[in-house]
Amino acid sequence: MAPLVKGTLDALVLKTLSWGAMHGFEITSWLEDRSNGRLGVEDSALYQALHRLEERGLISAEWGVTDKNRRARYYVLTSAGRAHLRAETDNWLTYADAVTTVLTATRRSESP
Amino acid sequence: MTRRPPRRGLRRLFRVSHDRHDALDEEIKLHIDLRVDQLVARGMSLEEARIEALTRFGGSVDGFSTAQRKLHISAERREEHMRLNEQLDAFRKDVAYASRAMRRSPGFSLTAILTLALGIGANAAVFGVVNTALLRPLPYDHPERVAMIWSHWQNWPQTWVSPSEAADYARQTDLFDGVSPFYLGAATLTGNGEPERVRTGIIAAGLLATVGVRPIMGRDFTRAEDQPNGPRVVMLDYSLWQRRFAGDRSIVGKQIDVSGVSRTVVAVLPKDFRLPLEFAGEWSQLYMPIQLGPPTKSDRWGHYLYAVARLRSGTSVVAANARFTSFVERMKKDNHYYDPDFGATLVSANDQVFGNSRRVLTLLLGAVAFVLLIGCANVANLLLSRGEARQREIAIRAALGAGRRRLARQLLTESLLLGLVGGVVAIPLAVLAGPVVVRLGAASLPRADAASFDVSVLLFTFVISVATSVVFGIAPVVHALRGDVHRSLRVSRGTGGARGRGGATIRQIIVAAQVALAVMSVAGATVMIKSFNTLLSVAPGFRPDNVLTMRLSLPPARYRGTTSIRAFYDDFLNRIRAIPSVRTAGAVSALPLTGTLADWGVSIAGDAEAPTPDAHQQRAAFDWQMATPGYFEALGIDIRRGRAFSAGDTKAAQPVVIIGETTARKFWPNRDALGSRIRLGGTQDTVWREVVGIAADVHHQALDKEIRPEMYLPHSQFPATAADSLLLGQNAMSLVVRSQGDPTVMTSDIRNVLRSLDPLLPIAQVRTMETVLTQSVATPRLATFLLAIFGTLALVLSAIGVYGVMSYSVAQRTNEIGIRMALGAQAGDVSRLIVRQGMLPAVLGIAVGIAAALAGSRLMQGLLFGVSPTDKASLVIAVFVLGSVAFLATMLPARRVSRVDPVSSLRAD
């Protein structure tokens, strides 16, 4: 399991919730499944992230019931959260592209 | 989010955080359980799965509880943050909603805002003056320890101290940290521009330390400078330094010309420095050392000094006064120099400066607050009426889930917005009105010159805007919340007389309250106007029309001795009398209504035929002044019997004196004063003077002060037995000129005459006698003027209030009226019914207003002259005015009833 790059957990949680309301464990499992277990998220860190996101109004929470009939706190993306996710995704892609370009460079650039 | 039933106090606090932890723990437990299920499904044993689940949660099995605690903390932070956000958000929404509501009914908003702005602006303007006058501390160090010392005798409630007393008091070091005598004078500044007459403070060295003031440049007088024939030094007032010396930073050490004598400037005083007696009107521009020297025996009797003292720290004025009085009593017992009825008291600097105006300003503050309250009542009624029109809207909001608190906050936000906008509009009003109040009161209000529209006035405006909003905003809230929202939804618009019942009651209470306030305002204003008229109707004892006066002072350095001074005034007056428009002219040492006269002990000859120096019949002291021939004629003081002074009253002729009517009656009760003789105490005028005339009484001190014993000594004869070089003020005289027509046109002619005699002499205080008279009643004039304005505003606003409520109620009852008329009621009957019902709150308000006016009349005690604060006639006038205004305001809407067409009014819905 690879440790998570700092600051990416929030974006991952937002992305996860963009598929619909989920409770904490569902989010974890979803993240684990999608990354084929390559992303290591400590469970308590996830809940910290949820608190943080809720505080900033990017997600909101409501009590609901699971299919096994247990009370669970379901989180949903707010419109502010959706906008935030878009911006973060763009940032990440630009950043990742830049880093990839540099890391995979095959020869020294020459002045034109 | 789910709503929990509210719980109270601490328990609620704990419960909530408990709930929150429970919820979080539940969430975590679910997570662990699901994880265990997942792991077991993948083939782990239950025990292994549990350990793995806890490890994944907190990093290790032991880390689990730490992680859980951390989550508790972050959950709490989240809750707090969200609650705050929610409130901010609600407030923003309230403000947005309120401003939308304000824009939606511009007529209502404009009326409310203007009414409030008027009230708040008037309050801020008055506060601006009161603030400097009453609330800002005097510009002394620890001003509560500064006090004036006054002597008193039976006939003289408050008068000067003598040099010996001042020296005695200063030695009481267990009582005082310093006692500094001073007196006020005048001097002529020459050089550096036009000659100029200025007030001077003649002060003891150490006076600045006594009041706790440091010069901004230079130093206080030294003890060495404060000795008889000491060095010629001077301190400058800040405004004089700015004006005449252009704020010269190197002025200290330079020489300036004061009354023909060159003096060295040793200091410039701070901008706000004033002697304790000079906070109202004009103040000293120069300060010179008093140079008394050690008191001599004869100094016991010369009571001509003011004295300011600093109490030892920790002593209150009251406590100090008790100890001071017992000290004076002890001195009287041990010391023959004091009269048995002599006494001395301390008056705190604060009382000294503000004593007279505190009452006036408090009264004005009260009156102007009434205007605002009445305005508030109008706005509250407007809001109530609008609230009824908006009842459906409010009901819908309530039905959509807005709680009562939420609705109340919404309504209050709307009021607050109105109040604050009113406050903002009020600021320019206050800025414009403030200087008018200051100018009206400048001559009599202490520290009026320091009044300014500063931060404290802004703060005051803000505070009263908010307070006002709450006052007028509370009634609509109470009303809106009491109503049954569900029922209002069902009831359609405009039907049902019963709908506005609650509102009608509140509105009537408000109308009654504002009428009560208006009765008090109008009654107060009426009493004040009556008092002022009584004051103006007091015969001053002279005829002020067509009289011009000015002050003139010959510098002793150039006019040495009384002979040359008399020669100058003789010549000067003769030349003035030769001006064609002048009818007559004279001069006097002190003009009536410009200050207090000193008294002089006199002996009255027991027998006019054979006077002997020892034949005292009674001890008497008369206020004295010097006058030239022509003075009585020029000022229009009637000579009741005998004659006025004439050119024949020379130094060589029989010494004469003229006394006032009251003086004659009081001191010659059983015989004729005319032809009788008196002799002045002391050594300067030891001749027997014959009473050759009895003049009409003159109100010398003030129109509202009683007549004191007064005598006039001829300028040409007095003092009879002193050396020619001794000046008792003969050099400084007030010129009194009576003209054919407008007296002010003579000014330039008189200046020309003076210039031809002595181009270096300045004249000061060129005023008509009418102006002198007017200025002497500046304080009552200010109070009367403002009370009249506030009374009128109160009347107008409450008339609008009554009219508004009546119009609304008639409009609301159109239906009912239509039914009544359809059932056969005559228009007259219906309008009579409406007037009767409408007058009820007004009559109630008038009754309450009378009771309150009587109860509050104490406030006006001491401000009135010749009128009782509970003056019946004034109350009757107030009742009549308010009654008829309320009747008119009820009548007009009621008359509209007759125009109601029963058919169309019933069809209206």
PDB file of N, CA and C in Angstrom, chain B residues 706-771:
ATOM      1  N   GLU B 706     -32.496  90.391  42.517  1.00  0.00           N
ATOM      2  CA  GLU B 706     -33.168  91.490  43.195  1.00  0.00           C
ATOM      3  C   GLU B 706     -32.260  92.732  43.228  1.00  0.00           C
ATOM      4  N   ILE B 707     -32.934  93.857  43.451  1.00  0.00           N
ATOM      5  CA  ILE B 707     -32.215  95.134  43.494  1.00  0.00           C
ATOM      6  C   ILE B 707     -31.342  95.197  44.740  1.00  0.00           C
ATOM      7  N   ARG B 708     -30.084  95.581  44.534  1.00  0.00           N
ATOM      8  CA  ARG B 708     -29.190  95.717  45.669  1.00  0.00           C
ATOM      9  C   ARG B 708     -29.035  97.193  46.016  1.00  0.00           C
ATOM     10  N   PRO B 709     -28.551  97.485  47.227  1.00  0.00           N
ATOM     11  CA  PRO B 709     -28.280  98.891  47.556  1.00  0.00           C
ATOM     12  C   PRO B 709     -27.245  99.431  46.578  1.00  0.00           C
ATOM     13  N   GLU B 710     -27.524 100.571  45.944  1.00  0.00           N
ATOM     14  CA  GLU B 710     -26.566 101.077  44.976  1.00  0.00           C
ATOM     15  C   GLU B 710     -26.342 102.581  45.139  1.00  0.00           C
ATOM     16  N   MET B 711     -25.098 102.981  44.852  1.00  0.00           N
ATOM     17  CA  MET B 711     -24.791 104.416  44.873  1.00  0.00           C
ATOM     18  C   MET B 711     -23.886 104.766  43.700  1.00  0.00           C
ATOM     19  N   TYR B 712     -24.044 106.022  43.239  1.00  0.00           N
ATOM     20  CA  TYR B 712     -23.226 106.530  42.143  1.00  0.00           C
ATOM     21  C   TYR B 712     -22.348 107.649  42.692  1.00  0.00           C
ATOM     22  N   LEU B 713     -21.039 107.546  42.422  1.00  0.00           N
ATOM     23  CA  LEU B 713     -20.116 108.582  42.860  1.00  0.00           C
ATOM     24  C   LEU B 713     -19.682 109.355  41.619  1.00  0.00           C
ATOM     25  N   PRO B 714     -19.529 110.685  41.741  1.00  0.00           N
ATOM     26  CA  PRO B 714     -19.134 111.450  40.553  1.00  0.00           C
ATOM     27  C   PRO B 714     -17.686 111.119  40.155  1.00  0.00           C
ATOM     28  N   HIS B 715     -17.498 110.843  38.898  1.00  0.00           N
ATOM     29  CA  HIS B 715     -16.171 110.535  38.389  1.00  0.00           C
ATOM     30  C   HIS B 715     -15.213 111.696  38.685  1.00  0.00           C
ATOM     31  N   SER B 716     -15.751 112.884  38.733  1.00  0.00           N
ATOM     32  CA  SER B 716     -14.915 114.075  38.902  1.00  0.00           C
ATOM     33  C   SER B 716     -14.497 114.306  40.353  1.00  0.00           C
ATOM     34  N   GLN B 717     -15.134 113.599  41.304  1.00  0.00           N
ATOM     35  CA  GLN B 717     -14.862 113.881  42.723  1.00  0.00           C
ATOM     36  C   GLN B 717     -14.262 112.691  43.466  1.00  0.00           C
ATOM     37  N   PHE B 718     -14.264 111.559  42.861  1.00  0.00           N
ATOM     38  CA  PHE B 718     -13.965 110.350  43.632  1.00  0.00           C
ATOM     39  C   PHE B 718     -12.646 109.749  43.185  1.00  0.00           C
ATOM     40  N   PRO B 719     -11.774 109.287  44.066  1.00  0.00           N
ATOM     41  CA  PRO B 719     -11.868 109.407  45.527  1.00  0.00           C
ATOM     42  C   PRO B 719     -11.383 110.769  45.990  1.00  0.00           C
ATOM     43  N   ALA B 720     -12.031 111.282  47.012  1.00  0.00           N
ATOM     44  CA  ALA B 720     -11.810 112.674  47.405  1.00  0.00           C
ATOM     45  C   ALA B 720     -10.496 112.879  48.142  1.00  0.00           C
ATOM     46  N   THR B 721     -10.072 111.904  48.917  1.00  0.00           N
ATOM     47  CA  THR B 721      -8.929 112.160  49.795  1.00  0.00           C
ATOM     48  C   THR B 721      -7.739 111.267  49.475  1.00  0.00           C
ATOM     49  N   ALA B 722      -7.746 110.637  48.283  1.00  0.00           N
ATOM     50  CA  ALA B 722      -6.605 109.785  47.946  1.00  0.00           C
ATOM     51  C   ALA B 722      -5.609 110.592  47.122  1.00  0.00           C
ATOM     52  N   ALA B 723      -4.377 110.101  47.047  1.00  0.00           N
ATOM     53  CA  ALA B 723      -3.366 110.757  46.228  1.00  0.00           C
ATOM     54  C   ALA B 723      -3.816 110.733  44.772  1.00  0.00           C
ATOM     55  N   ASP B 724      -3.381 111.719  44.013  1.00  0.00           N
ATOM     56  CA  ASP B 724      -3.785 111.837  42.615  1.00  0.00           C
ATOM     57  C   ASP B 724      -3.376 110.610  41.815  1.00  0.00           C
ATOM     58  N   SER B 725      -2.289 109.955  42.232  1.00  0.00           N
ATOM     59  CA  SER B 725      -1.768 108.825  41.455  1.00  0.00           C
ATOM     60  C   SER B 725      -2.552 107.539  41.713  1.00  0.00           C
ATOM     61  N   LEU B 726      -3.381 107.522  42.788  1.00  0.00           N
ATOM     62  CA  LEU B 726      -4.090 106.277  43.101  1.00  0.00           C
ATOM     63  C   LEU B 726      -5.274 106.097  42.147  1.00  0.00           C
ATOM     64  N   LEU B 727      -5.291 104.976  41.471  1.00  0.00           N
ATOM     65  CA  LEU B 727      -6.386 104.707  40.547  1.00  0.00           C
ATOM     66  C   LEU B 727      -7.333 103.678  41.146  1.00  0.00           C
ATOM     67  N   LEU B 728      -8.619 104.032  41.195  1.00  0.00           N
ATOM     68  CA  LEU B 728      -9.622 103.049  41.622  1.00  0.00           C
ATOM     69  C   LEU B 728     -10.478 102.684  40.416  1.00  0.00           C
ATOM     70  N   GLY B 729      -9.861 102.692  39.258  1.00  0.00           N
ATOM     71  CA  GLY B 729     -10.598 102.322  38.058  1.00  0.00           C
ATOM     72  C   GLY B 729     -11.127 103.504  37.275  1.00  0.00           C
ATOM     73  N   GLN B 730     -10.705 104.726  37.632  1.00  0.00           N
ATOM     74  CA  GLN B 730     -11.199 105.900  36.891  1.00  0.00           C
ATOM     75  C   GLN B 730     -10.800 105.863  35.423  1.00  0.00           C
ATOM     76  N   ASN B 731      -9.719 105.137  35.131  1.00  0.00           N
ATOM     77  CA  ASN B 731      -9.217 105.134  33.753  1.00  0.00           C
ATOM     78  C   ASN B 731     -10.070 104.273  32.829  1.00  0.00           C
ATOM     79  N   ALA B 732     -10.721 103.236  33.387  1.00  0.00           N
ATOM     80  CA  ALA B 732     -11.483 102.314  32.530  1.00  0.00           C
ATOM     81  C   ALA B 732     -12.972 102.600  32.683  1.00  0.00           C
ATOM     82  N   MET B 733     -13.592 103.108  31.655  1.00  0.00           N
ATOM     83  CA  MET B 733     -14.996 103.502  31.729  1.00  0.00           C
ATOM     84  C   MET B 733     -15.773 102.948  30.529  1.00  0.00           C
ATOM     85  N   SER B 734     -17.076 102.800  30.742  1.00  0.00           N
ATOM     86  CA  SER B 734     -17.948 102.444  29.626  1.00  0.00           C
ATOM     87  C   SER B 734     -18.608 103.712  29.121  1.00  0.00           C
ATOM     88  N   LEU B 735     -18.464 103.949  27.849  1.00  0.00           N
ATOM     89  CA  LEU B 735     -19.059 105.117  27.228  1.00  0.00           C
ATOM     90  C   LEU B 735     -20.517 104.782  26.887  1.00  0.00           C
ATOM     91  N   VAL B 736     -21.425 105.704  27.193  1.00  0.00           N
ATOM     92  CA  VAL B 736     -22.839 105.483  26.893  1.00  0.00           C
ATOM     93  C   VAL B 736     -23.328 106.658  26.053  1.00  0.00           C
ATOM     94  N   VAL B 737     -23.735 106.392  24.821  1.00  0.00           N
ATOM     95  CA  VAL B 737     -24.122 107.470  23.912  1.00  0.00           C
ATOM     96  C   VAL B 737     -25.547 107.241  23.423  1.00  0.00           C
ATOM     97  N   ARG B 738     -26.399 108.250  23.638  1.00  0.00           N
ATOM     98  CA  ARG B 738     -27.771 108.149  23.126  1.00  0.00           C
ATOM     99  C   ARG B 738     -27.877 108.952  21.840  1.00  0.00           C
ATOM    100  N   SER B 739     -28.454 108.289  20.819  1.00  0.00           N
ATOM    101  CA  SER B 739     -28.468 108.932  19.502  1.00  0.00           C
ATOM    102  C   SER B 739     -29.871 109.324  19.098  1.00  0.00           C
ATOM    103  N   GLN B 740     -29.970 110.058  17.988  1.00  0.00           N
ATOM    104  CA  GLN B 740     -31.271 110.428  17.441  1.00  0.00           C
ATOM    105  C   GLN B 740     -31.940 109.194  16.832  1.00  0.00           C
ATOM    106  N   GLY B 741     -31.167 108.442  16.038  1.00  0.00           N
ATOM    107  CA  GLY B 741     -31.756 107.273  15.372  1.00  0.00           C
ATOM    108  C   GLY B 741     -30.925 106.034  15.662  1.00  0.00           C
ATOM    109  N   ASP B 742     -30.687 105.240  14.629  1.00  0.00           N
ATOM    110  CA  ASP B 742     -29.917 104.007  14.770  1.00  0.00           C
ATOM    111  C   ASP B 742     -28.562 104.291  15.411  1.00  0.00           C
ATOM    112  N   PRO B 743     -28.326 103.752  16.605  1.00  0.00           N
ATOM    113  CA  PRO B 743     -27.103 104.120  17.321  1.00  0.00           C
ATOM    114  C   PRO B 743     -25.819 103.569  16.671  1.00  0.00           C
ATOM    115  N   THR B 744     -25.933 102.498  15.890  1.00  0.00           N
ATOM    116  CA  THR B 744     -24.706 101.871  15.394  1.00  0.00           C
ATOM    117  C   THR B 744     -23.989 102.739  14.355  1.00  0.00           C
ATOM    118  N   VAL B 745     -24.755 103.657  13.720  1.00  0.00           N
ATOM    119  CA  VAL B 745     -24.100 104.475  12.683  1.00  0.00           C
ATOM    120  C   VAL B 745     -23.104 105.465  13.283  1.00  0.00           C
ATOM    121  N   MET B 746     -23.180 105.653  14.609  1.00  0.00           N
ATOM    122  CA  MET B 746     -22.286 106.635  15.224  1.00  0.00           C
ATOM    123  C   MET B 746     -20.878 106.096  15.429  1.00  0.00           C
ATOM    124  N   THR B 747     -20.745 104.773  15.317  1.00  0.00           N
ATOM    125  CA  THR B 747     -19.481 104.141  15.696  1.00  0.00           C
ATOM    126  C   THR B 747     -18.270 104.804  15.039  1.00  0.00           C
ATOM    127  N   SER B 748     -18.368 105.027  13.714  1.00  0.00           N
ATOM    128  CA  SER B 748     -17.183 105.558  13.031  1.00  0.00           C
ATOM    129  C   SER B 748     -16.901 106.997  13.474  1.00  0.00           C
ATOM    130  N   ASP B 749     -17.973 107.785  13.701  1.00  0.00           N
ATOM    131  CA  ASP B 749     -17.754 109.152  14.184  1.00  0.00           C
ATOM    132  C   ASP B 749     -17.017 109.132  15.525  1.00  0.00           C
ATOM    133  N   ILE B 750     -17.449 108.236  16.406  1.00  0.00           N
ATOM    134  CA  ILE B 750     -16.834 108.173  17.727  1.00  0.00           C
ATOM    135  C   ILE B 750     -15.372 107.739  17.606  1.00  0.00           C
ATOM    136  N   ARG B 751     -15.128 106.775  16.724  1.00  0.00           N
ATOM    137  CA  ARG B 751     -13.744 106.340  16.494  1.00  0.00           C
ATOM    138  C   ARG B 751     -12.885 107.506  16.001  1.00  0.00           C
ATOM    139  N   ASN B 752     -13.479 108.310  15.118  1.00  0.00           N
ATOM    140  CA  ASN B 752     -12.716 109.455  14.604  1.00  0.00           C
ATOM    141  C   ASN B 752     -12.364 110.435  15.707  1.00  0.00           C
ATOM    142  N   VAL B 753     -13.356 110.700  16.581  1.00  0.00           N
ATOM    143  CA  VAL B 753     -13.106 111.605  17.706  1.00  0.00           C
ATOM    144  C   VAL B 753     -11.962 111.066  18.552  1.00  0.00           C
ATOM    145  N   LEU B 754     -12.024 109.761  18.814  1.00  0.00           N
ATOM    146  CA  LEU B 754     -11.002 109.151  19.665  1.00  0.00           C
ATOM    147  C   LEU B 754      -9.633 109.242  18.997  1.00  0.00           C
ATOM    148  N   ARG B 755      -9.612 108.979  17.690  1.00  0.00           N
ATOM    149  CA  ARG B 755      -8.333 108.994  16.980  1.00  0.00           C
ATOM    150  C   ARG B 755      -7.717 110.389  17.027  1.00  0.00           C
ATOM    151  N   SER B 756      -8.569 111.406  16.972  1.00  0.00           N
ATOM    152  CA  SER B 756      -8.028 112.770  17.003  1.00  0.00           C
ATOM    153  C   SER B 756      -7.465 113.097  18.379  1.00  0.00           C
ATOM    154  N   LEU B 757      -7.973 112.415  19.418  1.00  0.00           N
ATOM    155  CA  LEU B 757      -7.472 112.686  20.765  1.00  0.00           C
ATOM    156  C   LEU B 757      -6.252 111.826  21.088  1.00  0.00           C
ATOM    157  N   ASP B 758      -6.333 110.543  20.746  1.00  0.00           N
ATOM    158  CA  ASP B 758      -5.251 109.613  21.082  1.00  0.00           C
ATOM    159  C   ASP B 758      -5.335 108.413  20.143  1.00  0.00           C
ATOM    160  N   PRO B 759      -4.537 108.425  19.084  1.00  0.00           N
ATOM    161  CA  PRO B 759      -4.654 107.361  18.065  1.00  0.00           C
ATOM    162  C   PRO B 759      -4.280 105.974  18.575  1.00  0.00           C
ATOM    163  N   LEU B 760      -3.632 105.897  19.737  1.00  0.00           N
ATOM    164  CA  LEU B 760      -3.198 104.588  20.239  1.00  0.00           C
ATOM    165  C   LEU B 760      -4.270 103.893  21.072  1.00  0.00           C
ATOM    166  N   LEU B 761      -5.370 104.617  21.367  1.00  0.00           N
ATOM    167  CA  LEU B 761      -6.370 104.030  22.282  1.00  0.00           C
ATOM    168  C   LEU B 761      -7.339 103.110  21.535  1.00  0.00           C
ATOM    169  N   PRO B 762      -7.480 101.886  21.956  1.00  0.00           N
ATOM    170  CA  PRO B 762      -8.475 101.020  21.341  1.00  0.00           C
ATOM    171  C   PRO B 762      -9.819 101.168  22.052  1.00  0.00           C
ATOM    172  N   ILE B 763     -10.898 100.904  21.340  1.00  0.00           N
ATOM    173  CA  ILE B 763     -12.177 100.767  22.028  1.00  0.00           C
ATOM    174  C   ILE B 763     -12.622  99.326  21.889  1.00  0.00           C
ATOM    175  N   ALA B 764     -13.329  98.854  22.901  1.00  0.00           N
ATOM    176  CA  ALA B 764     -13.706  97.437  22.906  1.00  0.00           C
ATOM    177  C   ALA B 764     -15.189  97.312  23.189  1.00  0.00           C
ATOM    178  N   GLN B 765     -15.738  96.160  22.892  1.00  0.00           N
ATOM    179  CA  GLN B 765     -17.130  95.823  23.224  1.00  0.00           C
ATOM    180  C   GLN B 765     -18.107  96.885  22.745  1.00  0.00           C
ATOM    181  N   VAL B 766     -17.990  97.251  21.480  1.00  0.00           N
ATOM    182  CA  VAL B 766     -18.933  98.213  20.912  1.00  0.00           C
ATOM    183  C   VAL B 766     -20.258  97.475  20.713  1.00  0.00           C
ATOM    184  N   ARG B 767     -21.245  97.835  21.515  1.00  0.00           N
ATOM    185  CA  ARG B 767     -22.533  97.129  21.446  1.00  0.00           C
ATOM    186  C   ARG B 767     -23.644  98.130  21.705  1.00  0.00           C
ATOM    187  N   THR B 768     -24.821  97.863  21.147  1.00  0.00           N
ATOM    188  CA  THR B 768     -25.962  98.663  21.555  1.00  0.00           C
ATOM    189  C   THR B 768     -26.405  98.147  22.920  1.00  0.00           C
ATOM    190  N   MET B 769     -27.123  98.991  23.635  1.00  0.00           N
ATOM    191  CA  MET B 769     -27.605  98.572  24.951  1.00  0.00           C
ATOM    192  C   MET B 769     -28.638  97.454  24.806  1.00  0.00           C
ATOM    193  N   GLU B 770     -29.345  97.452  23.657  1.00  0.00           N
ATOM    194  CA  GLU B 770     -30.283  96.352  23.388  1.00  0.00           C
ATOM    195  C   GLU B 770     -29.520  95.024  23.377  1.00  0.00           C
ATOM    196  N   THR B 771     -28.359  95.029  22.735  1.00  0.00           N
ATOM    197  CA  THR B 771     -27.554  93.807  22.671  1.00  0.00           C
ATOM    198  C   THR B 771     -27.103  93.376  24.067  1.00  0.00           C
TER     199      THR B 771
END
